[in-house]
């Protein structure tokens, strides 16, 4: 490790500015950038809420809004008008659900915020994993309507699964919008009933109480989104912050800009002219225009021709940024979603086998040796098998309860070896958190989340 670090330093001294100095030069005067993923059960009102918030912030032109109003009237779903601000494709409009991770931006007093709108529908959890893996913080939207909260929260609903997923993917701070409270006449009792249930669940899921804030609101009426409440019923008992103020108070996680470059690829598209672009997040390090990178796991060298952040050209991108990068020297066919662009010298480990400490949430039959799963790692989805059950651990202390257990049931914590069908780029969690987490899924359900504890290159 120390050898690696000295190599980084030597290389940077050779031809580059210190990353921290470069960051201060470029970004010192800008607002901090925060990425927020919006999660919750389908129909909780996520799109409406975010659409309305963007409108109130003046991020949507009157013309666009008018267009959406006309179109939504035409198909008889007028209430979807705000949701369309985020949902872009025609198919989503017809079905009235969000499928891809939509993107939109707004500013608070101290932050520039990008929304990653995650789909609520169970079929689209893989997209949601991609969104959540790139998020700094999450906004959980729940429908306060009597009966609706209950069905989204109880088994089968996505409220729990989403909250567990984002926590397992490293998101620690959460705002919870107790939404559609207009349907309960802004009842304090209803608000308290829901927050009580959520609090105990979120604590179990691993959120610290101090990192979770509950906000009563209505996406449809716009109540308590960007301004203090005006509803007299709500004013009777609520004096807390509006949603925008909660977002403004989130802490920006530390950006690992001094580590070697890793950029995860979650989209590939044809650029203007001859080249092509990859989009994704700079997980660690700094990427400069003109840099040579290694496209992994295939280890093909490429050169960065241009960098775009929010569709604007930039000379440099830092850890935490979502970017599009145009590449030369490599064929578009040879790059896939889930690949990593790596520092060419301090390369990302490429492995077929790794050790992971997993928490099992939800298996129908116990996990035994050879158990087949789909691994989700950033945007990558790959078939794999759990080839060795090494130890069963005590959930709270991490002590070994049993070596070589024969099987693993729900709620167990265990150390296992996983073999992937094709080599993938991962890092040990203790070295690079961003690339050190995996989700295990089977037949459309998330059965476990894991931290990568060892790799076998
Ligand atoms: P999503 O699936 O979570 O994105 O939910 P949508 O934003 O598409 O909303 C689902 C339905 O709930 C739509 O019919 C909305 O008009 C309705 N809805 C959304 N927000 C509110 C709200 O604050 N109050 C009420 N009464 N209805 C809402």
Short mmCIF file of C-alpha atoms and ligand atoms in Angstrom, two decimals:
data_model
loop_
_atom_site.label_atom_id
_atom_site.label_comp_id
_atom_site.label_asym_id
_atom_site.label_seq_id
_atom_site.Cartn_x
_atom_site.Cartn_y
_atom_site.Cartn_z
CA UNK A 1 0.00 0.00 0.00
CA UNK A 2 2.66 2.50 1.03
CA UNK A 3 4.62 1.49 -2.03
CA UNK A 4 1.51 2.20 -4.14
CA UNK A 5 1.03 5.53 -2.48
CA UNK A 6 4.57 6.59 -3.14
CA UNK A 7 4.13 5.64 -6.78
CA UNK A 8 1.06 7.90 -6.96
CA UNK A 9 2.95 10.76 -5.46
CA UNK A 10 5.93 10.25 -7.75
CA UNK A 11 3.75 10.19 -10.81
CA UNK A 12 1.81 13.28 -9.83
CA UNK A 13 4.98 15.18 -9.08
CA UNK A 14 6.29 14.21 -12.46
CA UNK A 15 3.64 15.81 -14.62
CA UNK A 16 0.67 17.05 -12.65
CA UNK A 17 -0.53 19.41 -10.03
CA UNK A 18 -1.38 18.01 -6.65
CA UNK A 19 -5.07 16.96 -6.93
CA UNK A 20 -6.10 19.05 -3.94
CA UNK A 21 -4.42 22.15 -5.32
CA UNK A 22 -5.99 21.54 -8.70
CA UNK A 23 -9.39 21.06 -7.07
CA UNK A 24 -9.09 24.33 -5.18
CA UNK A 25 -8.01 26.17 -8.31
CA UNK A 26 -10.94 24.83 -10.31
CA UNK A 27 -13.71 24.56 -7.77
CA UNK A 28 -12.68 26.70 -4.82
CA UNK A 29 -15.32 29.34 -5.47
CA UNK A 30 -18.16 27.07 -6.58
CA UNK A 31 -21.01 25.64 -4.58
CA UNK A 32 -20.46 22.05 -3.48
CA UNK A 33 -22.08 19.47 -5.68
CA UNK A 34 -24.45 16.94 -4.13
CA UNK A 35 -26.03 13.92 -5.84
CA UNK A 36 -29.34 12.80 -4.48
CA UNK A 37 -31.26 9.65 -5.38
CA UNK A 38 -35.03 9.66 -5.01
CA UNK A 39 -36.43 6.34 -3.84
CA UNK A 40 -39.75 4.88 -2.73
CA UNK A 41 -42.65 2.66 -3.68
CA UNK A 42 -44.20 3.06 -7.10
CA UNK A 43 -46.86 5.82 -7.04
CA UNK A 44 -45.51 7.31 -3.80
CA UNK A 45 -45.40 10.56 -5.76
CA UNK A 46 -41.65 10.79 -6.41
CA UNK A 47 -41.83 12.23 -9.90
CA UNK A 48 -44.63 14.64 -9.04
CA UNK A 49 -42.73 15.87 -6.01
CA UNK A 50 -39.44 16.38 -7.83
CA UNK A 51 -41.17 17.90 -10.85
CA UNK A 52 -43.04 20.34 -8.67
CA UNK A 53 -39.90 21.22 -6.76
CA UNK A 54 -38.05 21.98 -9.99
CA UNK A 55 -40.93 24.15 -11.17
CA UNK A 56 -41.00 26.08 -7.91
CA UNK A 57 -37.27 26.61 -8.18
CA UNK A 58 -37.75 28.09 -11.63
CA UNK A 59 -35.81 25.27 -13.31
CA UNK A 60 -38.60 24.53 -15.78
CA UNK A 61 -39.73 27.05 -18.35
CA UNK A 62 -43.39 28.06 -18.59
CA UNK A 63 -43.35 26.87 -22.16
CA UNK A 64 -42.24 23.36 -21.24
CA UNK A 65 -44.77 23.21 -18.44
CA UNK A 66 -47.53 24.35 -20.76
CA UNK A 67 -46.55 21.67 -23.25
CA UNK A 68 -46.70 18.97 -20.57
CA UNK A 69 -50.04 20.28 -19.40
CA UNK A 70 -51.50 20.01 -22.90
CA UNK A 71 -50.05 16.56 -23.48
CA UNK A 72 -51.19 15.19 -20.17
CA UNK A 73 -54.73 16.47 -20.76
CA UNK A 74 -54.69 14.70 -24.09
CA UNK A 75 -54.10 11.27 -22.57
CA UNK A 76 -56.38 12.01 -19.63
CA UNK A 77 -53.74 11.93 -16.92
CA UNK A 78 -53.48 15.54 -16.03
CA UNK A 79 -52.05 14.93 -12.60
CA UNK A 80 -48.93 13.54 -14.28
CA UNK A 81 -47.96 16.95 -15.58
CA UNK A 82 -45.29 17.58 -12.97
CA UNK A 83 -43.98 14.04 -13.13
CA UNK A 84 -43.13 14.55 -16.79
CA UNK A 85 -40.58 17.14 -15.97
CA UNK A 86 -38.42 14.21 -14.93
CA UNK A 87 -39.72 11.37 -17.07
CA UNK A 88 -38.39 11.81 -20.53
CA UNK A 89 -39.23 8.91 -22.79
CA UNK A 90 -42.59 8.35 -24.43
CA UNK A 91 -42.93 4.85 -23.08
CA UNK A 92 -42.67 6.10 -19.54
CA UNK A 93 -45.38 8.62 -20.19
CA UNK A 94 -47.79 6.08 -21.52
CA UNK A 95 -47.18 3.71 -18.62
CA UNK A 96 -46.97 6.56 -16.14
CA UNK A 97 -43.93 5.14 -14.36
CA UNK A 98 -40.31 6.10 -14.24
CA UNK A 99 -37.96 3.55 -15.77
CA UNK A 100 -34.58 5.07 -16.26
CA UNK A 101 -32.66 7.26 -13.92
CA UNK A 102 -33.79 10.74 -14.91
CA UNK A 103 -31.55 13.68 -14.25
CA UNK A 104 -32.31 17.19 -13.18
CA UNK A 105 -30.58 19.94 -11.24
CA UNK A 106 -31.35 22.76 -8.88
CA UNK A 107 -29.49 24.93 -6.39
CA UNK A 108 -29.90 25.49 -2.68
CA UNK A 109 -28.20 28.20 -0.64
CA UNK A 110 -24.97 26.26 -0.34
CA UNK A 111 -25.23 23.45 -2.89
CA UNK A 112 -25.67 22.50 -6.49
CA UNK A 113 -27.90 19.43 -6.46
CA UNK A 114 -28.33 16.76 -9.12
CA UNK A 115 -31.33 14.49 -8.75
CA UNK A 116 -31.02 10.87 -9.75
CA UNK A 117 -34.65 9.83 -10.00
CA UNK A 118 -34.77 6.10 -9.38
CA UNK A 119 -37.58 3.99 -10.72
CA UNK A 120 -40.00 2.65 -8.13
CA UNK A 121 -41.21 -0.32 -10.12
CA UNK A 122 -39.74 -3.64 -8.97
CA UNK A 123 -38.63 -4.60 -12.50
CA UNK A 124 -36.34 -1.63 -12.62
CA UNK A 125 -34.32 -2.21 -9.47
CA UNK A 126 -31.13 -2.71 -11.51
CA UNK A 127 -31.45 0.89 -12.74
CA UNK A 128 -32.12 2.00 -9.23
CA UNK A 129 -28.95 0.28 -8.04
CA UNK A 130 -27.02 2.23 -10.66
CA UNK A 131 -28.61 5.45 -9.44
CA UNK A 132 -28.10 4.73 -5.78
CA UNK A 133 -24.51 3.60 -6.26
CA UNK A 134 -23.76 7.07 -7.59
CA UNK A 135 -25.68 9.03 -4.99
CA UNK A 136 -24.33 10.87 -1.97
CA UNK A 137 -27.63 11.02 -0.12
CA UNK A 138 -31.20 9.78 -0.61
CA UNK A 139 -34.69 11.17 -0.51
CA UNK A 140 -37.22 8.53 0.45
CA UNK A 141 -40.76 9.42 -0.60
CA UNK A 142 -43.66 7.67 1.12
CA UNK A 143 -47.35 8.06 0.39
CA UNK A 144 -49.08 9.07 3.64
CA UNK A 145 -52.53 8.15 2.33
CA UNK A 146 -54.17 5.65 4.66
CA UNK A 147 -53.67 2.16 3.26
CA UNK A 148 -51.10 3.33 0.71
CA UNK A 149 -48.26 3.80 3.16
CA UNK A 150 -49.06 0.42 4.60
CA UNK A 151 -48.99 -1.38 1.25
CA UNK A 152 -45.74 0.29 0.20
CA UNK A 153 -44.09 -0.49 3.50
CA UNK A 154 -45.23 -4.03 4.18
CA UNK A 155 -43.83 -7.08 2.46
CA UNK A 156 -43.98 -6.79 -1.29
CA UNK A 157 -43.72 -2.99 -1.23
CA UNK A 158 -40.53 -1.31 -2.36
CA UNK A 159 -40.11 1.13 0.52
CA UNK A 160 -38.10 -1.32 2.61
CA UNK A 161 -36.11 -2.81 -0.22
CA UNK A 162 -35.11 0.62 -1.52
CA UNK A 163 -34.06 1.85 1.89
CA UNK A 164 -32.02 -1.29 2.50
CA UNK A 165 -30.44 -1.05 -0.93
CA UNK A 166 -29.31 2.56 -0.61
CA UNK A 167 -27.90 1.91 2.85
CA UNK A 168 -26.03 -1.15 1.57
CA UNK A 169 -24.72 0.93 -1.30
CA UNK A 170 -23.16 3.34 1.17
CA UNK A 171 -25.74 6.11 1.46
CA UNK A 172 -25.90 7.19 5.10
CA UNK A 173 -27.96 10.39 5.06
CA UNK A 174 -31.66 10.29 4.33
CA UNK A 175 -34.50 12.77 4.02
CA UNK A 176 -37.93 11.17 4.26
CA UNK A 177 -40.77 13.03 2.57
CA UNK A 178 -44.05 12.07 4.24
CA UNK A 179 -45.85 12.91 1.03
CA UNK A 180 -49.48 13.37 0.01
CA UNK A 181 -50.28 14.47 3.55
CA UNK A 182 -53.00 16.59 1.91
CA UNK A 183 -55.01 13.36 1.69
CA UNK A 184 -55.02 13.09 5.51
CA UNK A 185 -55.87 16.75 6.08
CA UNK A 186 -52.33 17.39 7.34
CA UNK A 187 -52.91 15.21 10.37
CA UNK A 188 -50.12 15.26 12.94
CA UNK A 189 -51.28 11.91 14.22
CA UNK A 190 -50.86 10.31 10.80
CA UNK A 191 -47.43 11.91 10.40
CA UNK A 192 -46.33 10.55 13.78
CA UNK A 193 -47.74 7.11 13.10
CA UNK A 194 -45.72 6.81 9.90
CA UNK A 195 -42.49 8.29 11.24
CA UNK A 196 -42.61 5.96 14.23
CA UNK A 197 -42.81 2.88 12.00
CA UNK A 198 -40.13 4.16 9.65
CA UNK A 199 -37.77 5.18 12.44
CA UNK A 200 -37.55 1.72 13.89
CA UNK A 201 -37.14 0.12 10.47
CA UNK A 202 -34.51 2.60 9.30
CA UNK A 203 -32.52 2.08 12.47
CA UNK A 204 -32.48 -1.65 11.79
CA UNK A 205 -31.43 -0.98 8.22
CA UNK A 206 -28.36 0.80 9.57
CA UNK A 207 -29.24 4.50 9.41
CA UNK A 208 -28.22 6.66 12.35
CA UNK A 209 -31.13 8.56 13.84
CA UNK A 210 -29.30 11.89 13.53
CA UNK A 211 -28.84 11.32 9.78
CA UNK A 212 -32.55 10.91 9.01
CA UNK A 213 -35.00 13.85 8.76
CA UNK A 214 -38.75 13.52 8.27
CA UNK A 215 -40.61 16.23 6.35
CA UNK A 216 -44.40 16.47 5.93
CA UNK A 217 -45.28 17.65 2.42
CA UNK A 218 -47.37 17.38 -0.71
CA UNK A 219 -45.78 17.19 -4.12
CA UNK A 220 -49.09 17.90 -5.78
CA UNK A 221 -49.92 21.13 -3.93
CA UNK A 222 -46.26 22.09 -3.43
CA UNK A 223 -46.76 22.42 0.31
CA UNK A 224 -43.55 22.61 2.38
CA UNK A 225 -41.25 21.86 -0.56
CA UNK A 226 -39.29 25.07 -1.05
CA UNK A 227 -41.09 27.52 1.28
CA UNK A 228 -42.27 27.29 4.89
CA UNK A 229 -45.77 25.81 5.22
CA UNK A 230 -48.87 27.87 4.48
CA UNK A 231 -51.52 25.23 5.27
CA UNK A 232 -53.15 26.22 8.55
CA UNK A 233 -53.61 22.59 9.64
CA UNK A 234 -49.91 21.90 9.15
CA UNK A 235 -48.84 25.16 10.78
CA UNK A 236 -50.66 24.12 13.94
CA UNK A 237 -48.08 21.48 14.74
CA UNK A 238 -45.09 21.74 12.36
CA UNK A 239 -42.32 24.27 12.70
CA UNK A 240 -39.47 22.27 11.14
CA UNK A 241 -37.65 22.87 7.86
CA UNK A 242 -39.10 22.59 4.36
CA UNK A 243 -37.70 19.93 2.06
CA UNK A 244 -35.29 22.30 0.33
CA UNK A 245 -33.74 23.33 3.65
CA UNK A 246 -33.25 19.69 4.60
CA UNK A 247 -31.43 19.12 1.32
CA UNK A 248 -29.30 22.19 1.96
CA UNK A 249 -28.24 20.79 5.35
CA UNK A 250 -26.92 17.47 4.02
CA UNK A 251 -23.20 16.95 4.50
CA UNK A 252 -21.11 16.51 1.37
CA UNK A 253 -19.22 13.21 1.66
CA UNK A 254 -15.47 13.39 1.33
CA UNK A 255 -14.37 13.04 -2.30
CA UNK A 256 -11.38 10.71 -2.70
CA UNK A 257 -9.56 12.91 -5.23
CA UNK A 258 -6.05 11.89 -4.16
CA UNK A 259 -6.52 8.20 -5.00
CA UNK A 260 -5.70 6.71 -8.43
CA UNK A 261 -8.33 7.31 -11.13
CA UNK A 262 -11.36 5.03 -11.33
CA UNK A 263 -14.37 5.99 -13.42
CA UNK A 264 -17.36 3.65 -13.61
CA UNK A 265 -19.09 3.45 -16.99
CA UNK A 266 -22.88 3.40 -16.91
CA UNK A 267 -23.68 4.52 -20.42
CA UNK A 268 -22.03 4.46 -23.85
CA UNK A 269 -23.17 6.52 -26.79
CA UNK A 270 -22.05 7.81 -30.13
CA UNK A 271 -20.62 11.30 -29.92
CA UNK A 272 -20.54 14.04 -32.49
CA UNK A 273 -18.09 13.25 -35.28
CA UNK A 274 -16.10 10.06 -35.31
CA UNK A 275 -15.61 9.28 -31.65
CA UNK A 276 -17.83 7.91 -28.92
CA UNK A 277 -18.54 8.81 -25.32
CA UNK A 278 -18.82 6.96 -22.07
CA UNK A 279 -20.81 8.42 -19.21
CA UNK A 280 -20.43 7.61 -15.56
CA UNK A 281 -19.02 8.78 -12.30
CA UNK A 282 -15.47 9.54 -11.34
CA UNK A 283 -15.30 7.30 -8.28
CA UNK A 284 -11.79 8.28 -7.23
CA UNK A 285 -8.99 10.50 -8.49
CA UNK A 286 -8.85 13.20 -11.13
CA UNK A 287 -9.37 12.94 -14.88
CA UNK A 288 -7.77 15.52 -17.17
CA UNK A 289 -8.42 16.12 -20.83
CA UNK A 290 -5.65 14.35 -22.75
CA UNK A 291 -5.09 11.70 -20.06
CA UNK A 292 -4.24 8.16 -21.05
CA UNK A 293 -6.48 5.65 -19.31
CA UNK A 294 -6.85 1.89 -19.27
CA UNK A 295 -10.30 0.51 -20.14
CA UNK A 296 -10.84 -2.40 -17.73
CA UNK A 297 -11.35 -5.34 -17.29
CA UNK A 298 -10.12 -5.73 -20.90
CA UNK A 299 -7.11 -3.47 -20.24
CA UNK A 300 -7.22 -1.58 -23.52
CA UNK A 301 -5.44 1.76 -23.53
CA UNK A 302 -7.44 4.82 -24.57
CA UNK A 303 -7.08 8.58 -24.55
CA UNK A 304 -9.50 11.14 -23.17
CA UNK A 305 -10.35 13.57 -25.97
CA UNK A 306 -12.87 15.68 -24.12
CA UNK A 307 -14.74 15.83 -20.85
CA UNK A 308 -18.29 17.08 -20.30
CA UNK A 309 -19.91 17.87 -16.99
CA UNK A 310 -23.64 18.64 -17.21
CA UNK A 311 -23.23 18.83 -20.99
CA UNK A 312 -20.61 21.59 -20.71
CA UNK A 313 -17.02 21.00 -21.81
CA UNK A 314 -14.47 20.90 -19.02
CA UNK A 315 -10.72 20.33 -18.82
CA UNK A 316 -10.90 18.24 -15.70
CA UNK A 317 -13.28 16.11 -13.64
CA UNK A 318 -12.86 15.12 -10.01
CA UNK A 319 -14.00 12.24 -7.81
CA UNK A 320 -17.74 12.60 -7.23
CA UNK A 321 -18.46 14.16 -10.64
CA UNK A 322 -20.86 12.62 -13.12
CA UNK A 323 -19.28 13.08 -16.51
CA UNK A 324 -19.33 12.14 -20.14
CA UNK A 325 -15.95 11.49 -21.65
CA UNK A 326 -15.11 11.02 -25.31
CA UNK A 327 -12.45 8.42 -25.93
CA UNK A 328 -10.08 7.61 -28.75
CA UNK A 329 -7.77 4.67 -29.35
CA UNK A 330 -10.38 2.08 -28.42
CA UNK A 331 -13.30 0.62 -30.34
CA UNK A 332 -16.81 1.43 -29.11
CA UNK A 333 -17.74 -2.28 -29.41
CA UNK A 334 -15.04 -3.14 -26.91
CA UNK A 335 -16.46 -1.03 -24.10
CA UNK A 336 -19.45 -2.15 -22.03
CA UNK A 337 -21.63 -0.74 -19.28
CA UNK A 338 -20.03 -1.73 -15.99
CA UNK A 339 -16.47 -1.21 -17.21
CA UNK A 340 -14.01 0.94 -15.29
CA UNK A 341 -11.64 3.55 -16.73
CA UNK A 342 -8.51 3.19 -14.68
CA UNK A 343 -5.28 5.00 -14.03
CA UNK A 344 -2.87 3.36 -16.55
CA UNK A 345 -0.14 2.80 -13.97
CA UNK A 346 -1.96 2.17 -10.74
CA UNK A 347 -4.54 -0.08 -12.33
CA UNK A 348 -7.79 -1.32 -10.90
CA UNK A 349 -7.66 -4.99 -9.81
CA UNK A 350 -9.35 -7.37 -12.26
CA UNK A 351 -10.54 -10.55 -10.58
CA UNK A 352 -12.69 -13.63 -11.07
CA UNK A 353 -12.83 -14.46 -7.38
CA UNK A 354 -13.17 -12.37 -4.29
CA UNK A 355 -14.07 -12.66 -0.64
CA UNK A 356 -17.07 -10.77 0.68
CA UNK A 357 -18.74 -10.19 4.01
CA UNK A 358 -22.42 -10.42 3.20
CA UNK A 359 -25.66 -9.70 5.01
CA UNK A 360 -28.45 -11.96 3.85
CA UNK A 361 -31.85 -10.21 3.68
CA UNK A 362 -34.23 -12.27 1.79
CA UNK A 363 -33.72 -15.84 0.53
CA UNK A 364 -36.47 -18.39 -0.08
CA UNK A 365 -34.13 -21.36 0.38
CA UNK A 366 -30.92 -21.12 2.43
CA UNK A 367 -27.69 -20.29 0.62
CA UNK A 368 -25.47 -23.33 0.18
CA UNK A 369 -22.16 -23.94 -1.57
CA UNK A 370 -22.42 -23.27 -5.32
CA UNK A 371 -25.47 -20.98 -4.95
CA UNK A 372 -25.95 -19.01 -8.20
CA UNK A 373 -26.52 -15.25 -8.00
CA UNK A 374 -26.34 -12.10 -10.09
CA UNK A 375 -23.70 -9.70 -8.86
CA UNK A 376 -24.48 -6.00 -9.12
CA UNK A 377 -21.38 -3.87 -8.83
CA UNK A 378 -21.90 -0.23 -9.79
CA UNK A 379 -23.58 -0.56 -13.21
CA UNK A 380 -22.26 -4.04 -13.84
CA UNK A 381 -24.46 -7.11 -13.66
CA UNK A 382 -22.66 -10.45 -13.89
CA UNK A 383 -23.52 -14.09 -13.17
CA UNK A 384 -21.67 -15.59 -10.25
CA UNK A 385 -21.66 -18.40 -7.70
CA UNK A 386 -21.08 -18.42 -3.99
CA UNK A 387 -18.38 -21.05 -4.03
CA UNK A 388 -17.35 -21.17 -0.40
CA UNK A 389 -19.10 -20.44 2.90
CA UNK A 390 -16.17 -19.53 5.11
CA UNK A 391 -17.66 -18.30 8.36
CA UNK A 392 -20.90 -17.28 10.01
CA UNK A 393 -20.49 -14.10 12.04
CA UNK A 394 -22.22 -12.53 14.98
CA UNK A 395 -24.31 -9.72 13.52
CA UNK A 396 -23.32 -7.04 15.99
CA UNK A 397 -19.81 -7.98 17.13
CA UNK A 398 -18.49 -9.57 13.93
CA UNK A 399 -17.13 -12.49 15.96
CA UNK A 400 -16.94 -15.86 14.19
CA UNK A 401 -19.86 -18.00 15.36
CA UNK A 402 -19.15 -20.95 13.15
CA UNK A 403 -16.47 -21.84 10.63
CA UNK A 404 -17.53 -23.40 7.32
CA UNK A 405 -21.30 -23.28 7.91
CA UNK A 406 -23.32 -25.58 5.68
CA UNK A 407 -25.92 -22.98 4.84
CA UNK A 408 -26.95 -19.36 5.41
CA UNK A 409 -30.48 -18.21 6.17
CA UNK A 410 -32.12 -14.80 6.37
CA UNK A 411 -30.53 -12.15 8.56
CA UNK A 412 -27.23 -13.96 8.74
CA UNK A 413 -23.89 -12.23 8.32
CA UNK A 414 -21.18 -14.34 6.77
CA UNK A 415 -17.86 -14.38 4.97
CA UNK A 416 -18.07 -16.10 1.59
CA UNK A 417 -16.02 -16.51 -1.56
CA UNK A 418 -17.70 -15.51 -4.79
CA UNK A 419 -16.64 -16.54 -8.28
CA UNK A 420 -17.84 -14.48 -11.24
CA UNK A 421 -18.33 -16.00 -14.67
CA UNK A 422 -16.23 -13.25 -16.28
CA UNK A 423 -13.51 -11.14 -14.68
CA UNK A 424 -14.66 -7.86 -13.14
CA UNK A 425 -12.99 -4.75 -11.69
CA UNK A 426 -13.36 -4.47 -7.93
CA UNK A 427 -11.47 -3.06 -5.00
CA UNK A 428 -11.27 -4.04 -1.37
CA UNK A 429 -13.76 -1.99 0.61
CA UNK A 430 -11.06 -0.78 2.95
CA UNK A 431 -9.07 0.66 0.01
CA UNK A 432 -11.81 2.13 -2.20
CA UNK A 433 -15.31 2.09 -0.69
CA UNK A 434 -16.86 3.20 -3.97
CA UNK A 435 -15.79 -0.02 -5.72
CA UNK A 436 -15.88 -2.27 -2.69
CA UNK A 437 -19.58 -3.06 -2.43
CA UNK A 438 -21.71 -5.69 -4.16
CA UNK A 439 -25.40 -6.54 -4.20
CA UNK A 440 -26.51 -10.11 -4.76
CA UNK A 441 -29.79 -10.71 -6.56
CA UNK A 442 -31.75 -13.80 -7.56
CA UNK A 443 -34.82 -13.86 -9.79
CA UNK A 444 -35.54 -10.16 -9.41
CA UNK A 445 -35.04 -9.87 -5.65
CA UNK A 446 -32.11 -8.58 -3.73
CA UNK A 447 -31.04 -11.38 -1.42
CA UNK A 448 -27.90 -9.92 0.10
CA UNK A 449 -25.44 -7.04 0.18
CA UNK A 450 -21.74 -7.42 0.70
CA UNK A 451 -18.48 -5.62 1.28
CA UNK A 452 -15.45 -6.91 -0.58
CA UNK A 453 -12.95 -8.00 2.05
CA UNK A 454 -10.33 -9.68 -0.09
CA UNK A 455 -9.51 -10.13 -3.77
CA UNK A 456 -7.66 -12.90 -5.59
CA UNK A 457 -6.12 -11.27 -8.67
P1 LIG B 1 -44.06 7.89 -8.62
O1 LIG B 1 -44.41 6.57 -9.21
O2 LIG B 1 -43.58 7.74 -7.21
O3 LIG B 1 -43.14 8.73 -9.44
O4 LIG B 1 -45.47 8.70 -8.45
P2 LIG B 1 -46.11 9.85 -9.35
O5 LIG B 1 -45.40 11.12 -9.12
O6 LIG B 1 -46.22 9.36 -10.74
O7 LIG B 1 -47.53 10.00 -8.65
C1 LIG B 1 -48.45 8.91 -8.54
C2 LIG B 1 -49.87 9.43 -8.38
O8 LIG B 1 -50.02 10.13 -7.12
C3 LIG B 1 -50.29 10.44 -9.44
O9 LIG B 1 -51.64 10.19 -9.78
C4 LIG B 1 -50.16 11.78 -8.75
O10 LIG B 1 -51.01 12.75 -9.27
C5 LIG B 1 -50.53 11.45 -7.33
N1 LIG B 1 -49.85 12.33 -6.38
C6 LIG B 1 -48.53 12.63 -6.37
N2 LIG B 1 -48.21 13.46 -5.35
C7 LIG B 1 -49.37 13.72 -4.70
C8 LIG B 1 -49.69 14.52 -3.55
O11 LIG B 1 -48.85 15.16 -2.92
N3 LIG B 1 -51.00 14.52 -3.14
C9 LIG B 1 -51.95 13.82 -3.80
N4 LIG B 1 -53.18 13.88 -3.34
N5 LIG B 1 -51.69 13.06 -4.89
C10 LIG B 1 -50.41 13.00 -5.34
#
